PDB file of C-alpha atoms in Angstrom:
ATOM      1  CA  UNK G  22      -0.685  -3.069  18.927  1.00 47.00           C
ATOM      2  CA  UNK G  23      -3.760  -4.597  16.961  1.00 51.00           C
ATOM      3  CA  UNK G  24      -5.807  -3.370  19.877  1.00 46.00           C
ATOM      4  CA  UNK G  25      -4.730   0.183  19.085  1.00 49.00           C
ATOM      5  CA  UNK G  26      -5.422  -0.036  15.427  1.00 57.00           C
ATOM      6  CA  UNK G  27      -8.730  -1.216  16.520  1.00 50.00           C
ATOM      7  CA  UNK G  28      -9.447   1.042  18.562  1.00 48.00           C
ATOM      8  CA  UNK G  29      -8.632   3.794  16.575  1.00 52.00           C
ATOM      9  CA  UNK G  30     -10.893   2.813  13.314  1.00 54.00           C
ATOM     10  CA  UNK G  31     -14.138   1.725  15.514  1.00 49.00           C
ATOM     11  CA  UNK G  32     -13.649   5.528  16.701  1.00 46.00           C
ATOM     12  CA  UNK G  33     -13.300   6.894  12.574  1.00 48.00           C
ATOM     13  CA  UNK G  34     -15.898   4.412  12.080  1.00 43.00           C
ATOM     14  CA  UNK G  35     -18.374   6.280  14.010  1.00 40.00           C
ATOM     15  CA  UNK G  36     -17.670   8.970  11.498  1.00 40.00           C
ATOM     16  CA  UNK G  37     -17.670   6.902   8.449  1.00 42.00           C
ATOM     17  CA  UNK G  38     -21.110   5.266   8.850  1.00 37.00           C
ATOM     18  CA  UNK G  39     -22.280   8.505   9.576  1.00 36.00           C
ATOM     19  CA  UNK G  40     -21.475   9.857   6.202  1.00 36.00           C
ATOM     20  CA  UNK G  41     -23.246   6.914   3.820  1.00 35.00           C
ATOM     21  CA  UNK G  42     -20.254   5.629   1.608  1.00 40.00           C
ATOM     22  CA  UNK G  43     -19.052   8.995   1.368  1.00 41.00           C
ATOM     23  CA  UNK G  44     -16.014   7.440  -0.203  1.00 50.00           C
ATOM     24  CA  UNK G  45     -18.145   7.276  -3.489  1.00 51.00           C
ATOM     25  CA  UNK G  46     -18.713  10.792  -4.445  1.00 55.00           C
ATOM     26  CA  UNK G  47     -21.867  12.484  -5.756  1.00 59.00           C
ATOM     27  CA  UNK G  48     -20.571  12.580  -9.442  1.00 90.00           C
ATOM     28  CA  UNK G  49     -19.067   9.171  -9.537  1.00 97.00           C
ATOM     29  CA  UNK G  50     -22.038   7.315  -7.725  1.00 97.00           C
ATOM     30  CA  UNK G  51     -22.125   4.591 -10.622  1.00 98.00           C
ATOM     31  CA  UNK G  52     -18.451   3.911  -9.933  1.00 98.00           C
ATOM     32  CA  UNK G  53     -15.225   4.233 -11.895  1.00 98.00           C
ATOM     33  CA  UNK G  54     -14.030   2.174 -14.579  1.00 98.00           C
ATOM     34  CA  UNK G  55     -10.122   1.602 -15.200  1.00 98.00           C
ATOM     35  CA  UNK G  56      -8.056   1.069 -18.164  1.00 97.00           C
ATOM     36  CA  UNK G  57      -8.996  -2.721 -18.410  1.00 97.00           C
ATOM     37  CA  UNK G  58     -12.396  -2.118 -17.933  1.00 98.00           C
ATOM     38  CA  UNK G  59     -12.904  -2.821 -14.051  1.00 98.00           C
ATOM     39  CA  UNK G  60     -15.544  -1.259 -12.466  1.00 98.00           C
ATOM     40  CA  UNK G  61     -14.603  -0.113  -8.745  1.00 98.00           C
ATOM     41  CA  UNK G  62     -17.661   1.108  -6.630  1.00 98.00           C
ATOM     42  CA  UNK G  63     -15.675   3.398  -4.443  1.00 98.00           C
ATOM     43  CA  UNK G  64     -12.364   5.288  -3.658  1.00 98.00           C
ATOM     44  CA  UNK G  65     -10.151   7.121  -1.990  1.00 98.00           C
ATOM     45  CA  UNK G  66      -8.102   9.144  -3.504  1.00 98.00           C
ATOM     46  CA  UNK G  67      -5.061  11.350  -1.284  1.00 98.00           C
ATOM     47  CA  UNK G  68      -3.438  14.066  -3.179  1.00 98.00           C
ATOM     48  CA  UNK G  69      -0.155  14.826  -0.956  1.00 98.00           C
ATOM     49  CA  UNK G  70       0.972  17.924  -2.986  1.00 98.00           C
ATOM     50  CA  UNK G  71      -1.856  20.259  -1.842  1.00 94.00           C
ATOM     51  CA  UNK G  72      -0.804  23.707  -0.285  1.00 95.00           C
ATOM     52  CA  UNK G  73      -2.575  22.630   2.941  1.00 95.00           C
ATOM     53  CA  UNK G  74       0.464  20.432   3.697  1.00 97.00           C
ATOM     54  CA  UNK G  75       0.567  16.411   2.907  1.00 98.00           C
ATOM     55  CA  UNK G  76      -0.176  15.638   6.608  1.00 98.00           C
ATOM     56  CA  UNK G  77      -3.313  17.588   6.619  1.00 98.00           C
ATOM     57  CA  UNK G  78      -4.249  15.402   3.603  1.00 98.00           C
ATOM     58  CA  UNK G  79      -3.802  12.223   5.328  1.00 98.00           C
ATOM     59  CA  UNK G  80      -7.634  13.253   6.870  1.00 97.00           C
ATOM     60  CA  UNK G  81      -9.467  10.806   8.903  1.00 97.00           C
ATOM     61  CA  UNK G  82      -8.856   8.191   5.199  1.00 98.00           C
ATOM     62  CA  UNK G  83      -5.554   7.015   6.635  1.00 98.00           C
ATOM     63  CA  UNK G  84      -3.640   6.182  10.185  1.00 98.00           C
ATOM     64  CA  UNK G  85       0.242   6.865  11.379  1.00 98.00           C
ATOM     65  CA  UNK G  86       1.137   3.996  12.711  1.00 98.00           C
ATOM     66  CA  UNK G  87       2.996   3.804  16.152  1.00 98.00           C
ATOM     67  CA  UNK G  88       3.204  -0.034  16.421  1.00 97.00           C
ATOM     68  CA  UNK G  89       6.255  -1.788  17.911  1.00 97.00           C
ATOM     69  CA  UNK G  90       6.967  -5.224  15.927  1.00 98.00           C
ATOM     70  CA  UNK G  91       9.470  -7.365  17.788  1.00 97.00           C
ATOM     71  CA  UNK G  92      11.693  -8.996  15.493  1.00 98.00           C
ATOM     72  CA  UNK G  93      13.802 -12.505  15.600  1.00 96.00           C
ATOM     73  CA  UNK G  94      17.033 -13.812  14.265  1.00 95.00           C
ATOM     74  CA  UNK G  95      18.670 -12.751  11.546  1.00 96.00           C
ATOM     75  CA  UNK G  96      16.982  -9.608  12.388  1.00 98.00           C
ATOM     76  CA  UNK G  97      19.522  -7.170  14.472  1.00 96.00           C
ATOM     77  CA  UNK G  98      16.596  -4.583  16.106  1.00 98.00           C
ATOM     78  CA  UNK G  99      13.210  -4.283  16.302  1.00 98.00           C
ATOM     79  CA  UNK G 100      11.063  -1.851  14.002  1.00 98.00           C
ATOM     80  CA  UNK G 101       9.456   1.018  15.779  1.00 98.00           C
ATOM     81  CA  UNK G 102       7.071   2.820  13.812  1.00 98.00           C
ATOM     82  CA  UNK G 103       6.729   7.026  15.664  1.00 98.00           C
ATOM     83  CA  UNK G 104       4.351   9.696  14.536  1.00 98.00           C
ATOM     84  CA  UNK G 105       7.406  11.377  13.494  1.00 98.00           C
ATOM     85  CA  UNK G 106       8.283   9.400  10.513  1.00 98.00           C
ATOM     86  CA  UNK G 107       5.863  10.208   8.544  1.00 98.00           C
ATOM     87  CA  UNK G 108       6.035  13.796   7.875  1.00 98.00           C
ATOM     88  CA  UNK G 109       6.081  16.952   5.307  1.00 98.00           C
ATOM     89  CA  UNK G 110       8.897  16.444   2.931  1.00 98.00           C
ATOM     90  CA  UNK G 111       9.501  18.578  -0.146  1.00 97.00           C
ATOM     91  CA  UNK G 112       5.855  19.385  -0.646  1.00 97.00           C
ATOM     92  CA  UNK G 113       4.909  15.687  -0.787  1.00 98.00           C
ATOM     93  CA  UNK G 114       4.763  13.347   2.182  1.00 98.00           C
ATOM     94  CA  UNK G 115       7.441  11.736   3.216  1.00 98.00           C
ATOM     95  CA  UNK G 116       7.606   8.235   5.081  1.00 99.00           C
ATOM     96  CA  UNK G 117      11.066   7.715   7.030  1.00 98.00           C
ATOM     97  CA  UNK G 118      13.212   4.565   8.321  1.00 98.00           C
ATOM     98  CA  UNK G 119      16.087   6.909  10.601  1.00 98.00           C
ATOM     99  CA  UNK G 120      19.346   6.689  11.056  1.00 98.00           C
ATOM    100  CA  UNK G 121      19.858   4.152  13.342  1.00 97.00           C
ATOM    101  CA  UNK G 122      21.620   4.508  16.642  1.00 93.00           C
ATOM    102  CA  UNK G 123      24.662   1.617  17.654  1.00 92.00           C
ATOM    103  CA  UNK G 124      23.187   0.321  20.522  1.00 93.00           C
ATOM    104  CA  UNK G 125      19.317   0.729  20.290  1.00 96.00           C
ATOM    105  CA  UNK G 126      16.840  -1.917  20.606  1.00 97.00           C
ATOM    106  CA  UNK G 127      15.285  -0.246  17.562  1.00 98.00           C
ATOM    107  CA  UNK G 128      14.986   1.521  14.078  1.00 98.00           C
ATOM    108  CA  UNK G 129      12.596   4.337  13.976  1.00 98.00           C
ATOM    109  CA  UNK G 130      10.075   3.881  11.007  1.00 98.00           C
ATOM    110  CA  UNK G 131       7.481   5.102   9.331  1.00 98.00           C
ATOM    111  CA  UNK G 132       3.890   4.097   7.779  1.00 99.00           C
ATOM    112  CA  UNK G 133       0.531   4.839   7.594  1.00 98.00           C
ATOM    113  CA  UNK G 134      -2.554   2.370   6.966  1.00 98.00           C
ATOM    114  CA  UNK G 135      -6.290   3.050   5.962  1.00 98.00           C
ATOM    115  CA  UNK G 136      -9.090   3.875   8.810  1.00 98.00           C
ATOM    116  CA  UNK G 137     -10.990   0.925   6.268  1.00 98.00           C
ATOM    117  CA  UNK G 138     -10.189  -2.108   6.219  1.00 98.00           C
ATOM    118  CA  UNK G 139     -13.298  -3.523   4.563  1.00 98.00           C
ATOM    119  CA  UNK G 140     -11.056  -3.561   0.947  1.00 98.00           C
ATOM    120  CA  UNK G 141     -11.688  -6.314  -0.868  1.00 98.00           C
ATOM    121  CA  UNK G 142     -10.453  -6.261  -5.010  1.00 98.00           C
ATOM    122  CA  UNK G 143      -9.452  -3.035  -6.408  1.00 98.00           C
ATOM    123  CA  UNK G 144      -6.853  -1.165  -8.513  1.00 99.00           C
ATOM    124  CA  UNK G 145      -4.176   0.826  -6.030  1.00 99.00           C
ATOM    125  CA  UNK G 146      -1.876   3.644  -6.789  1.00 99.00           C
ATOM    126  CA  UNK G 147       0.885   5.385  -5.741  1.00 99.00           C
ATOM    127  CA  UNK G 148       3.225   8.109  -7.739  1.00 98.00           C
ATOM    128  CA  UNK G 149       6.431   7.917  -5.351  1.00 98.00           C
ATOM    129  CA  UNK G 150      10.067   7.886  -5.305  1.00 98.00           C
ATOM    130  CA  UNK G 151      12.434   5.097  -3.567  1.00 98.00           C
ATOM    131  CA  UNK G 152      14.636   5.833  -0.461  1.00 97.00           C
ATOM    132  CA  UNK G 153      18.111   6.229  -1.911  1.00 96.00           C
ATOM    133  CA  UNK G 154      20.217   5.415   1.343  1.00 98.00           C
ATOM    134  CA  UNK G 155      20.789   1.897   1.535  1.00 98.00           C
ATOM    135  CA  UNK G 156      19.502  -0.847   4.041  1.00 98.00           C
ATOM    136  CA  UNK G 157      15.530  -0.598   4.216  1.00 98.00           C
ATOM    137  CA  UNK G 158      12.303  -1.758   2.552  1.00 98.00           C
ATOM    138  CA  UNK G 159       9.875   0.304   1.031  1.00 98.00           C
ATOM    139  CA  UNK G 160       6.085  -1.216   0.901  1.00 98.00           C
ATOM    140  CA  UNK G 161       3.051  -0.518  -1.164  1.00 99.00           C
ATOM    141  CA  UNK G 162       0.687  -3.363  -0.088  1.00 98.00           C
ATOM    142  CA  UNK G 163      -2.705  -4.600   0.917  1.00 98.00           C
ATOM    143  CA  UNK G 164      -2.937  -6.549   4.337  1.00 98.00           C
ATOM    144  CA  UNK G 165      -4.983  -8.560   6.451  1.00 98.00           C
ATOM    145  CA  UNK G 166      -3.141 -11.322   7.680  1.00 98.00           C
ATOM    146  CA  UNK G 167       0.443 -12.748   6.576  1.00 97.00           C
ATOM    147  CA  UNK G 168      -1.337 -15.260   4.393  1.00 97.00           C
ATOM    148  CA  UNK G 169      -3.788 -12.601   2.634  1.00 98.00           C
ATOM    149  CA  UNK G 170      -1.576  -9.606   1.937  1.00 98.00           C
ATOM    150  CA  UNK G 171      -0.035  -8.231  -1.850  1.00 98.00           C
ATOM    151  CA  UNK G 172       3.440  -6.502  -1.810  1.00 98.00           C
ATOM    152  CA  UNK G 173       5.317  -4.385  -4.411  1.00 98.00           C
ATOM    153  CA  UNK G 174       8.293  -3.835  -2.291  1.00 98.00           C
ATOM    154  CA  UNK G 175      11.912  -1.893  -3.093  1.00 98.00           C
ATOM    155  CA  UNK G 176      15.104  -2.897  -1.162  1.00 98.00           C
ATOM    156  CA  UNK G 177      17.281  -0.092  -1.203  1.00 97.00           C
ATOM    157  CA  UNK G 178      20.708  -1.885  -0.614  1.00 96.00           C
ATOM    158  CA  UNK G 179      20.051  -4.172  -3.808  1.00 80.00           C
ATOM    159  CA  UNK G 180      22.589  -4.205  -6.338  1.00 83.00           C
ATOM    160  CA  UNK G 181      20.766  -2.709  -9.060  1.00 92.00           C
ATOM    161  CA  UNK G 182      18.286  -1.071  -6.218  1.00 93.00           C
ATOM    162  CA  UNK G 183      17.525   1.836  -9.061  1.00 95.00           C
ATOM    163  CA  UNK G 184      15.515  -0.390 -11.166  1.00 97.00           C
ATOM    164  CA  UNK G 185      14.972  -3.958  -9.007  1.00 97.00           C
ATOM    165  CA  UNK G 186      10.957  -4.266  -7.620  1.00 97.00           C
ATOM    166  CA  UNK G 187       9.899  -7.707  -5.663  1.00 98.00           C
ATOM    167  CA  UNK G 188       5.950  -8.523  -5.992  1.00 98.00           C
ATOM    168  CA  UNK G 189       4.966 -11.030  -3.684  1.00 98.00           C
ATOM    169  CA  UNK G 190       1.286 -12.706  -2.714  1.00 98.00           C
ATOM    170  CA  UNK G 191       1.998 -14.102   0.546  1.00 98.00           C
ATOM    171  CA  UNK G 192       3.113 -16.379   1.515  1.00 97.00           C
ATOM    172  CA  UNK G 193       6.316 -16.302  -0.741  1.00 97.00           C
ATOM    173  CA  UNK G 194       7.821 -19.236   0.102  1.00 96.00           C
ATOM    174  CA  UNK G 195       7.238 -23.115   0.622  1.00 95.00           C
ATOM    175  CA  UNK G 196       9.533 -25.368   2.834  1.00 93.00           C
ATOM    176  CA  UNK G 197      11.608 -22.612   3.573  1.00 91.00           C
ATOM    177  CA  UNK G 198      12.448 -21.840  -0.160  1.00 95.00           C
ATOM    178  CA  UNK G 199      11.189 -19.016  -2.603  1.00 95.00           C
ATOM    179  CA  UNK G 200       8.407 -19.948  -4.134  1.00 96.00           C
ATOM    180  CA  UNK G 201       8.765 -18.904  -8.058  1.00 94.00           C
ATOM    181  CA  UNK G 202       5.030 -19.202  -8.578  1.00 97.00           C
ATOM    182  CA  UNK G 203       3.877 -16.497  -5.649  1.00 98.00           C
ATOM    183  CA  UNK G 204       6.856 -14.288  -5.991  1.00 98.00           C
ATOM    184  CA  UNK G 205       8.677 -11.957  -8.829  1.00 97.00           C
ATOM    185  CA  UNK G 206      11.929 -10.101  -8.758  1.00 97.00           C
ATOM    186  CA  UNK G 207      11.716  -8.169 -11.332  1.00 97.00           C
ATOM    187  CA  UNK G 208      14.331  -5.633 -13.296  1.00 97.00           C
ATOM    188  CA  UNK G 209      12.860  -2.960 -14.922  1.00 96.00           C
ATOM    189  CA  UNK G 210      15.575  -1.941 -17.589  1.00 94.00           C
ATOM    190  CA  UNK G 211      14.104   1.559 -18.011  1.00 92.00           C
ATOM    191  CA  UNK G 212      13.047   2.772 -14.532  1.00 96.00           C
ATOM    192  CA  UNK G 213      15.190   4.878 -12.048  1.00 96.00           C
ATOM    193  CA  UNK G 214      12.780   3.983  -9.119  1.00 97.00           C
ATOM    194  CA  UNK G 215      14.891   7.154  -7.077  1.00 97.00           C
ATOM    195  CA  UNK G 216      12.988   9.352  -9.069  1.00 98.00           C
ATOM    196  CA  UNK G 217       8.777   9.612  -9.130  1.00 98.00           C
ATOM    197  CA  UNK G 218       7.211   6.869 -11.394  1.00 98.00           C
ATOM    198  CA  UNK G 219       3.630   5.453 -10.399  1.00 98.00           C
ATOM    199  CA  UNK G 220       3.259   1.808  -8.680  1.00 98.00           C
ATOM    200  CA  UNK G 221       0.311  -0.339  -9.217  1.00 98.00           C
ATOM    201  CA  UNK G 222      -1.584  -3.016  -8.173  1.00 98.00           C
ATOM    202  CA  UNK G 223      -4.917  -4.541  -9.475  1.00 99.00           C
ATOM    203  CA  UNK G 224      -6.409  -7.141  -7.154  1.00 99.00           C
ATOM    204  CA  UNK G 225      -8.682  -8.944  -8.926  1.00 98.00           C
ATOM    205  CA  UNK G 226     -10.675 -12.525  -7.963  1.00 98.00           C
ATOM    206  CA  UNK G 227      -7.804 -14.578  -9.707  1.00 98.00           C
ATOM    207  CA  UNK G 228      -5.041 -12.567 -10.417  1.00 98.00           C
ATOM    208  CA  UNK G 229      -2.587 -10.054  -8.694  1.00 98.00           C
ATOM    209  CA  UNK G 230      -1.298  -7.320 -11.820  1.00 98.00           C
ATOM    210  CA  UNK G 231       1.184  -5.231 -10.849  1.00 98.00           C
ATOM    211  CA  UNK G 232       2.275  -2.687 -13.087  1.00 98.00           C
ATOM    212  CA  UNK G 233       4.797   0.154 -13.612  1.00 98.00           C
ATOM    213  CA  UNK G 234       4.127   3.866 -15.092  1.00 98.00           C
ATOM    214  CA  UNK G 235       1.015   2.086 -16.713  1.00 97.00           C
ATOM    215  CA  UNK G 236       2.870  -0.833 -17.934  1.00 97.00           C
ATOM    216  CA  UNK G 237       2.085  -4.957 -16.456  1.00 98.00           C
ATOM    217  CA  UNK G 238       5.329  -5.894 -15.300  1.00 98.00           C
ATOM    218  CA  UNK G 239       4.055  -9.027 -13.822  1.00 98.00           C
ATOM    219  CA  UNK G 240       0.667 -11.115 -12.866  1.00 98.00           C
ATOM    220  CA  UNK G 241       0.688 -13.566  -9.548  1.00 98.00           C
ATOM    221  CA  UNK G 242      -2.484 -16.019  -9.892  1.00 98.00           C
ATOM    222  CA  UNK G 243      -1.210 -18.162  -6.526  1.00 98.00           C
ATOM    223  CA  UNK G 244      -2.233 -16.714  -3.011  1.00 98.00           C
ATOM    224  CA  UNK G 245      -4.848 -14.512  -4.344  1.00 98.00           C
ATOM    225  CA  UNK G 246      -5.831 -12.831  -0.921  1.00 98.00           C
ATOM    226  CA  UNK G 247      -9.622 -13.513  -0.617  1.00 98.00           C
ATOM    227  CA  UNK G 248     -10.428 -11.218   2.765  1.00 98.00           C
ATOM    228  CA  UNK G 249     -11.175  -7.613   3.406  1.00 98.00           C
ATOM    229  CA  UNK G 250      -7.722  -5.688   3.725  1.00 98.00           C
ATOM    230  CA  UNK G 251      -6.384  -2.385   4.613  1.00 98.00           C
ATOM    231  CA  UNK G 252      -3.934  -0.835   2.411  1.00 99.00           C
ATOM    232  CA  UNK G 253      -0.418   0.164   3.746  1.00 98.00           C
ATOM    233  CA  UNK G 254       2.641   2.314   2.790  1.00 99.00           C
ATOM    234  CA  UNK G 255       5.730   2.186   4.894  1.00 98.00           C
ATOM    235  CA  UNK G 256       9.315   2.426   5.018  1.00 98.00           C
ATOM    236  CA  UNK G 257      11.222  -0.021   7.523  1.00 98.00           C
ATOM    237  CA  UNK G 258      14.433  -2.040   8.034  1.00 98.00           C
ATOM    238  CA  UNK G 259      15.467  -4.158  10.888  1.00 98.00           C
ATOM    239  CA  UNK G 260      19.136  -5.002   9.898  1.00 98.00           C
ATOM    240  CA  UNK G 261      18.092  -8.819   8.339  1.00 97.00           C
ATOM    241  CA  UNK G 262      21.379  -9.519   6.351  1.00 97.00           C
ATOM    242  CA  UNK G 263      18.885 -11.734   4.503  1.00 94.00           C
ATOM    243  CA  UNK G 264      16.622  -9.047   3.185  1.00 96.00           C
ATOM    244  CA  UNK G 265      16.146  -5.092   4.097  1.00 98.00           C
ATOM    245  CA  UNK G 266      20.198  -5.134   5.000  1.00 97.00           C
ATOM    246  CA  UNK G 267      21.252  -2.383   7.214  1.00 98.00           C
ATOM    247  CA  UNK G 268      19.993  -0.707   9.389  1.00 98.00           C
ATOM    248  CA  UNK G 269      20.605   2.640   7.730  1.00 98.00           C
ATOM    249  CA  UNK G 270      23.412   5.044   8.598  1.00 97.00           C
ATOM    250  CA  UNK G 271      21.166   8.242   7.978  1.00 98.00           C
ATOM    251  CA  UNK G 272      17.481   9.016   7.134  1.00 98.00           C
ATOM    252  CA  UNK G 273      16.348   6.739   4.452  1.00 98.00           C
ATOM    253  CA  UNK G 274      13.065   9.056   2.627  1.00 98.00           C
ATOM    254  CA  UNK G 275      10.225   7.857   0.454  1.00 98.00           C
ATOM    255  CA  UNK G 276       8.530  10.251  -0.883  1.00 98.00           C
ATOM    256  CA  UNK G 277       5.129   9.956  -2.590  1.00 98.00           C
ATOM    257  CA  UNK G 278       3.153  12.455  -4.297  1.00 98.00           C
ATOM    258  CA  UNK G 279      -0.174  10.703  -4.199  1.00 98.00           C
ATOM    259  CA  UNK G 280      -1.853   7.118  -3.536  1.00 98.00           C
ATOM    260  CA  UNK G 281      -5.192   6.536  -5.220  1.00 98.00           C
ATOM    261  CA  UNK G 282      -7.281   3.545  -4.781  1.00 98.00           C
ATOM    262  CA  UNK G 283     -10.432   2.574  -6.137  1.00 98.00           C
ATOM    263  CA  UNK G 284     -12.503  -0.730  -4.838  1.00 98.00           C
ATOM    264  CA  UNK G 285     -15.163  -2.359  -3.804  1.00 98.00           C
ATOM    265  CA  UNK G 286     -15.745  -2.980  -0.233  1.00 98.00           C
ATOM    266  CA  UNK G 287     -17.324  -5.221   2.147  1.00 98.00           C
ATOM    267  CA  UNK G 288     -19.371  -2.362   3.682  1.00 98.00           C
ATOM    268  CA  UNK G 289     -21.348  -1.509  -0.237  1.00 98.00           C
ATOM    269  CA  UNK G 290     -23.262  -4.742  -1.547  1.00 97.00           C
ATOM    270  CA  UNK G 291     -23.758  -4.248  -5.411  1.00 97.00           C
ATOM    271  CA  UNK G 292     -27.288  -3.987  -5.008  1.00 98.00           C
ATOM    272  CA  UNK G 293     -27.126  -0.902  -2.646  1.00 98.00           C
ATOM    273  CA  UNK G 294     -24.164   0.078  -5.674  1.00 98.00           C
ATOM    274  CA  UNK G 295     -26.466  -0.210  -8.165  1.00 97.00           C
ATOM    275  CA  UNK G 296     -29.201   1.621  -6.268  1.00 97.00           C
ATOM    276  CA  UNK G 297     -27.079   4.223  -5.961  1.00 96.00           C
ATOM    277  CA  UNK G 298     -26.293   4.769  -9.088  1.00 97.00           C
ATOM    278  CA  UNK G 299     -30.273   4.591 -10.175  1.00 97.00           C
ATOM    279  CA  UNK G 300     -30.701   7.244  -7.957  1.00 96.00           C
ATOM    280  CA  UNK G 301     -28.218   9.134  -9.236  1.00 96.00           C
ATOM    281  CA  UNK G 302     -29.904   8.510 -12.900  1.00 96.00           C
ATOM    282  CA  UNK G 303     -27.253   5.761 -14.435  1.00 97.00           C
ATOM    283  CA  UNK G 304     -24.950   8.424 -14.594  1.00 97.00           C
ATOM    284  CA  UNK G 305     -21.588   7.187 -16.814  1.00 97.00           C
ATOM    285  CA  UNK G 306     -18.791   5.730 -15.048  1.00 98.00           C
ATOM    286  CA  UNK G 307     -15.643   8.035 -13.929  1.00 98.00           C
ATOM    287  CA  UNK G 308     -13.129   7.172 -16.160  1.00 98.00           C
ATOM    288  CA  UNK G 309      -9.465   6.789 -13.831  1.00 96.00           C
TER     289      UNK G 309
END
């Protein structure tokens, strides 16, 4: 299934390089500058809520996935990620794990990844609200590997599932055990996570910040990833009594209202950055 998602970005690709960094736009071609005072070269930036419909805003910036990822014990079926899945929902999109069938081999899911995966430090956004129905995972998370990837993750069959939010830097474990230095499980006392709040995380060089509605709710300095990711947002369960539970009995629906992400990239040096930006006459930063 790599080959696919290969495949498909060397053909948006062809588009992208054909459009030079169109990801930085004209009026923000010295770059944006967050609340901490990062400065992020590029973005994209998905608003799901416009009257064109949240698929059409998906755009040639992001990829449904339709991978198949066999699964092993404790796991009870395999995740099956369909076009399907990810869908318009209540004038947002809406990512889907569905209902699973007694019997099958697998649980339908759904998720989309970015055409880029040249991402490398950045602050990432999303303003969405957590599947209610018990037994799956919901992910907001950078990727390259299993050893360079950031999660904020929600498992809906937690006890306190409302207000519970794991942050991991992979790997999240040594000798078999949870590693307490690489992973958080964290409560946040005044969050319903059912309804829309904004997840966030900053990856910088040598720290992972993850915050909530604006706020740090915790900061990861092991397992830093160090390569060019692709960001990912999916919802998925494979029936591990151990961790996404389940699988669920009916739809399980994220919905998220927009994801925004602003970075710097393998694919813009800073001196072709800050030749930009001359050219553009120093113009001040976008403030985000």
């Amino acid at each position: 299934m790599e080959f696919l998602r290969t495949t498909l970005r060397n053909i948006l690709f062809l588009i992208f390089i054909g459009v030079s960094h169109a990801s930085t736009s004209a009026n923000c071609s010295c770059g944006y500058i967050d609340d901490q005072g990062h400065v992020w070269r590029e973005s994209i930036v998905t608003n799901f809520t416009k009257t064109s419909g949240a698929l059409a805003a998906l755009g040639n910036d992001w990829i449904v996935s339709t991978d198949n990822e066999v699964q092993s014990s404790p796991a009870t079926a395999n995740i099956q990620y369909v076009t399907a899945n990810v869908l318009d929902h209540n004038s947002v999109l809406g990512i889907q794990a569905s209902a699973y069938t007694s019997g099958s081999s697998n649980v339908d899911c759904g998720e989309i990844f970015t055409e880029r995966s040249d991402i490398l430090y950045g602050t990432f956004r999303m303003r969405a609200s957590v599947p209610s129905v018990p037994g799956v995972v919901f992910g907001f998370f950078s990727y390259e590997s299993d050893t360079q990837e950031q999660d904020i993750e929600f498992l809906s069959s937690g006890s306190n599932a409302q207000q519970q939010i794991q942050y991991t830097n992979q790997p999240g474990t040594v000798n078999g055990k949870v590693d307490e230095v690489s992973y958080r499980d964290v409560e946040v006392e005044s969050a319903n996570f059912t309804t829309f709040g904004e997840h966030r995380f900053d990856w910088l060089k040598t720290a992972t910040e993850y915050y909530y509605n604006s706020n740090l709710t915790a900061t990861i300095t092991k397992n830093v990833p160090t390569s060019a990711s692709e960001i990912v947002v999916n919802v998925w369960s494979n029936g591990d009594p151990e961790f996404s539970q389940g699988p669920p009995t009916s739809n399980a629906i994220a919905s998220v209202e927009y994801v925004k992400l602003y970075f710097n990239s393998t694919s813009l040096s800073e001196a072709k950055f800050i030749e930009t930006c001359s050219g553009a006459g120093n113009i001040a930063r976008c403030t985000i």
